[in-house]
Amino acid sequence: MALSLQEQLLQAGLANKKKAKQVRQQKHKQAKAKQNHNIEQTNESKIAAEQAVEQKKARDRELNKKAKAEAERKAVQAQIIQMINVNKQSRRVGDIACNFSDNNVIKRIFVDKKIHAQITQGQLAIVKLNDAYELIPMPVADKIAERDESYVLYRADILPEEKAKNSQDEDWYADYDIPDDLSW
């Protein structure tokens, strides 16, 4: 039968009996303490390995979260593009200019009288798809704005802040009664 490493070292003269006996007693004490008192000896390499595993898991979770957010952003963008392509209105070029702003630059599309009326009444909205401008119905524009407002460039149903402020200033007299017997 093969000899243990300890016995081989003793036979080779690389270790003495006194040192071997001390090591054996220390191992026995540790095993007994662990059994009797449920005391675990700290193993630094085991702790370091566990910490490394936890760090790797945290890093993997972060990378997965970023990948999921990117995939979700791409899915929303694909949905918006599909909604625009499916619902865009055919635009007949006319002689009426419809002005709107795109990144603080005034842009203009020419439409006919019927489409211009629909745009100004709030039935159609102007959206940007790649570098082109399309006309879509207002309910679709609402759905697109829920996902990403940067695609919707012009909506007639939303008043600019200056117009809303002016209309509030003009209504200051609404609380006062107008006499019936006033003659001009």
Tab-separated table of C-alpha atoms in Angstrom:
chain	number	residue	atom	x	y	z
A	1	MET	CA	0.000	0.000	0.000
A	2	ALA	CA	1.204	3.510	-0.781
A	3	LEU	CA	2.489	5.718	1.972
A	4	SER	CA	0.959	9.112	2.760
A	5	LEU	CA	2.812	12.262	1.846
A	6	GLN	CA	3.651	12.862	5.489
A	7	GLU	CA	5.209	9.423	5.848
A	8	GLN	CA	7.130	9.862	2.596
A	9	LEU	CA	8.558	13.192	3.823
A	10	LEU	CA	9.573	11.563	7.145
A	11	GLN	CA	11.344	8.711	5.345
A	12	ALA	CA	13.117	11.126	3.025
A	13	GLY	CA	14.291	13.162	6.020
A	14	LEU	CA	12.637	16.363	4.885
A	15	ALA	CA	10.383	16.573	7.973
A	16	ASN	CA	10.785	15.449	11.606
A	17	LYS	CA	8.373	13.488	13.787
A	18	LYS	CA	7.803	16.355	16.200
A	19	LYS	CA	6.581	18.726	13.463
A	20	ALA	CA	4.356	16.018	11.922
A	21	LYS	CA	2.788	15.327	15.330
A	22	GLN	CA	2.043	19.063	15.846
A	23	VAL	CA	0.361	19.322	12.435
A	24	ARG	CA	-1.710	16.210	13.124
A	25	GLN	CA	-2.819	17.536	16.539
A	26	GLN	CA	-3.763	20.926	15.070
A	27	LYS	CA	-5.884	19.316	12.350
A	28	HIS	CA	-7.570	17.111	14.952
A	29	LYS	CA	-8.371	20.141	17.156
A	30	GLN	CA	-9.844	22.038	14.210
A	31	ALA	CA	-12.020	19.089	13.229
A	32	LYS	CA	-13.258	18.650	16.810
A	33	ALA	CA	-13.992	22.365	17.223
A	34	LYS	CA	-15.905	22.342	13.999
A	35	GLN	CA	-17.994	19.340	15.102
A	36	ASN	CA	-18.664	20.482	18.658
A	37	HIS	CA	-19.215	24.174	18.181
A	38	ASN	CA	-20.127	24.473	14.520
A	39	ILE	CA	-17.218	26.856	14.100
A	40	GLU	CA	-16.082	27.179	10.542
A	41	GLN	CA	-12.510	28.020	9.872
A	42	THR	CA	-12.120	30.974	7.572
A	43	ASN	CA	-10.646	30.056	4.297
A	44	GLU	CA	-9.451	33.225	2.618
A	45	SER	CA	-9.143	31.715	-0.810
A	46	LYS	CA	-12.709	30.424	-0.601
A	47	ILE	CA	-13.966	33.867	0.439
A	48	ALA	CA	-12.025	35.545	-2.371
A	49	ALA	CA	-13.438	33.058	-4.875
A	50	GLU	CA	-16.997	33.713	-3.659
A	51	GLN	CA	-16.457	37.468	-3.913
A	52	ALA	CA	-15.136	37.075	-7.447
A	53	VAL	CA	-18.199	35.015	-8.390
A	54	GLU	CA	-20.530	37.661	-6.905
A	55	GLN	CA	-18.716	40.437	-8.765
A	56	LYS	CA	-18.993	38.488	-12.008
A	57	LYS	CA	-22.711	37.914	-11.413
A	58	ALA	CA	-23.255	41.624	-10.721
A	59	ARG	CA	-21.334	42.564	-13.870
A	60	ASP	CA	-23.316	40.025	-15.921
A	61	ARG	CA	-26.597	41.414	-14.545
A	62	GLU	CA	-25.532	44.934	-15.488
A	63	LEU	CA	-24.558	43.853	-19.006
A	64	ASN	CA	-27.845	41.977	-19.386
A	65	LYS	CA	-29.765	45.046	-18.226
A	66	LYS	CA	-27.964	47.219	-20.797
A	67	ALA	CA	-28.545	44.683	-23.571
A	68	LYS	CA	-32.222	44.409	-22.648
A	69	ALA	CA	-32.637	48.195	-22.635
A	70	GLU	CA	-30.959	48.445	-26.044
A	71	ALA	CA	-33.169	45.682	-27.453
A	72	GLU	CA	-36.253	47.388	-26.031
A	73	ARG	CA	-35.212	50.733	-27.555
A	74	LYS	CA	-34.741	49.080	-30.950
A	75	ALA	CA	-38.116	47.342	-30.666
A	76	VAL	CA	-39.869	50.647	-29.899
A	77	GLN	CA	-38.102	52.300	-32.820
A	78	ALA	CA	-39.179	49.469	-35.133
A	79	GLN	CA	-42.777	49.813	-33.899
A	80	ILE	CA	-42.741	53.553	-34.613
A	81	ILE	CA	-41.337	53.058	-38.110
A	82	GLN	CA	-43.946	50.398	-38.829
A	83	MET	CA	-46.789	52.626	-37.566
A	84	ILE	CA	-45.609	55.494	-39.760
A	85	ASN	CA	-45.215	53.320	-42.862
A	86	VAL	CA	-48.620	51.674	-42.433
A	87	ASN	CA	-50.570	54.862	-41.634
A	88	LYS	CA	-48.895	57.538	-43.753
A	89	GLN	CA	-51.272	59.505	-45.935
A	90	SER	CA	-50.701	59.986	-49.629
A	91	ARG	CA	-49.617	63.557	-50.071
A	92	ARG	CA	-50.570	65.410	-53.203
A	93	VAL	CA	-48.211	68.271	-53.835
A	94	GLY	CA	-50.138	71.507	-53.907
A	95	ASP	CA	-49.479	75.185	-53.713
A	96	ILE	CA	-50.199	75.764	-50.019
A	97	ALA	CA	-47.128	75.773	-47.775
A	98	CYS	CA	-47.365	74.183	-44.378
A	99	ASN	CA	-44.592	75.443	-42.094
A	100	PHE	CA	-43.302	73.566	-39.041
A	101	SER	CA	-40.078	73.434	-37.039
A	102	ASP	CA	-37.591	70.582	-36.971
A	103	ASN	CA	-34.765	71.054	-34.435
A	104	ASN	CA	-35.242	74.845	-34.381
A	105	VAL	CA	-35.172	74.999	-38.183
A	106	ILE	CA	-38.299	76.072	-40.029
A	107	LYS	CA	-39.249	73.466	-42.614
A	108	ARG	CA	-41.956	73.641	-45.255
A	109	ILE	CA	-43.999	71.088	-47.137
A	110	PHE	CA	-46.411	71.926	-49.918
A	111	VAL	CA	-49.845	70.331	-49.753
A	112	ASP	CA	-53.213	70.835	-51.378
A	113	LYS	CA	-56.107	72.707	-49.767
A	114	LYS	CA	-57.892	69.621	-48.391
A	115	ILE	CA	-54.809	68.218	-46.626
A	116	HIS	CA	-53.883	71.673	-45.288
A	117	ALA	CA	-57.369	71.941	-43.755
A	118	GLN	CA	-56.949	68.521	-42.131
A	119	ILE	CA	-53.570	69.525	-40.703
A	120	THR	CA	-54.829	72.807	-39.253
A	121	GLN	CA	-57.969	71.170	-37.809
A	122	GLY	CA	-55.851	68.642	-35.924
A	123	GLN	CA	-56.820	65.590	-37.959
A	124	LEU	CA	-53.315	65.002	-39.355
A	125	ALA	CA	-49.878	65.373	-37.791
A	126	ILE	CA	-46.454	65.758	-39.361
A	127	VAL	CA	-43.831	63.201	-38.362
A	128	LYS	CA	-40.238	62.661	-39.387
A	129	LEU	CA	-39.138	59.295	-40.719
A	130	ASN	CA	-35.413	59.185	-41.524
A	131	ASP	CA	-34.989	62.406	-43.537
A	132	ALA	CA	-38.527	62.539	-44.966
A	133	TYR	CA	-41.664	64.120	-43.527
A	134	GLU	CA	-44.918	62.173	-43.504
A	135	LEU	CA	-48.538	62.950	-42.672
A	136	ILE	CA	-50.318	60.544	-40.320
A	137	PRO	CA	-53.694	60.566	-38.545
A	138	MET	CA	-53.769	62.129	-35.092
A	139	PRO	CA	-54.600	58.916	-33.129
A	140	VAL	CA	-51.503	57.283	-34.591
A	141	ALA	CA	-49.471	60.385	-33.740
A	142	ASP	CA	-50.673	60.057	-30.141
A	143	LYS	CA	-49.439	56.446	-29.999
A	144	ILE	CA	-46.099	57.442	-31.497
A	145	ALA	CA	-45.745	60.331	-29.024
A	146	GLU	CA	-46.311	57.894	-26.135
A	147	ARG	CA	-43.308	55.877	-27.323
A	148	ASP	CA	-41.022	58.712	-28.496
A	149	GLU	CA	-42.052	62.346	-28.868
A	150	SER	CA	-39.093	63.254	-31.063
A	151	TYR	CA	-40.770	61.707	-34.121
A	152	VAL	CA	-43.851	63.948	-33.977
A	153	LEU	CA	-42.903	67.387	-35.303
A	154	TYR	CA	-46.212	69.217	-35.696
A	155	ARG	CA	-49.625	68.740	-34.122
A	156	ALA	CA	-52.328	71.365	-34.468
A	157	ASP	CA	-54.195	70.173	-31.374
A	158	ILE	CA	-51.377	71.286	-29.040
A	159	LEU	CA	-51.071	75.030	-28.720
A	160	PRO	CA	-47.631	76.551	-28.419
A	161	GLU	CA	-46.906	78.090	-25.017
A	162	GLU	CA	-47.100	81.682	-26.287
A	163	LYS	CA	-50.619	81.214	-27.693
A	164	ALA	CA	-51.798	79.545	-24.499
A	165	LYS	CA	-50.358	82.399	-22.430
A	166	ASN	CA	-52.003	85.056	-24.651
A	167	SER	CA	-55.385	83.362	-24.420
A	168	GLN	CA	-55.129	83.375	-20.605
A	169	ASP	CA	-54.239	87.088	-20.607
A	170	GLU	CA	-57.240	87.920	-22.787
A	171	ASP	CA	-59.646	86.110	-20.460
A	172	TRP	CA	-58.938	88.294	-17.416
A	173	TYR	CA	-62.269	90.052	-17.826
A	174	ALA	CA	-64.312	86.837	-17.900
A	175	ASP	CA	-65.127	87.169	-14.183
A	176	TYR	CA	-66.892	90.512	-14.642
A	177	ASP	CA	-70.579	90.833	-15.493
A	178	ILE	CA	-71.518	92.787	-18.582
A	179	PRO	CA	-74.579	94.983	-18.029
A	180	ASP	CA	-77.568	94.335	-20.285
A	181	ASP	CA	-78.634	97.948	-20.580
A	182	LEU	CA	-75.355	99.204	-21.987
A	183	SER	CA	-75.891	101.288	-25.119
A	184	TRP	CA	-73.129	102.181	-27.446
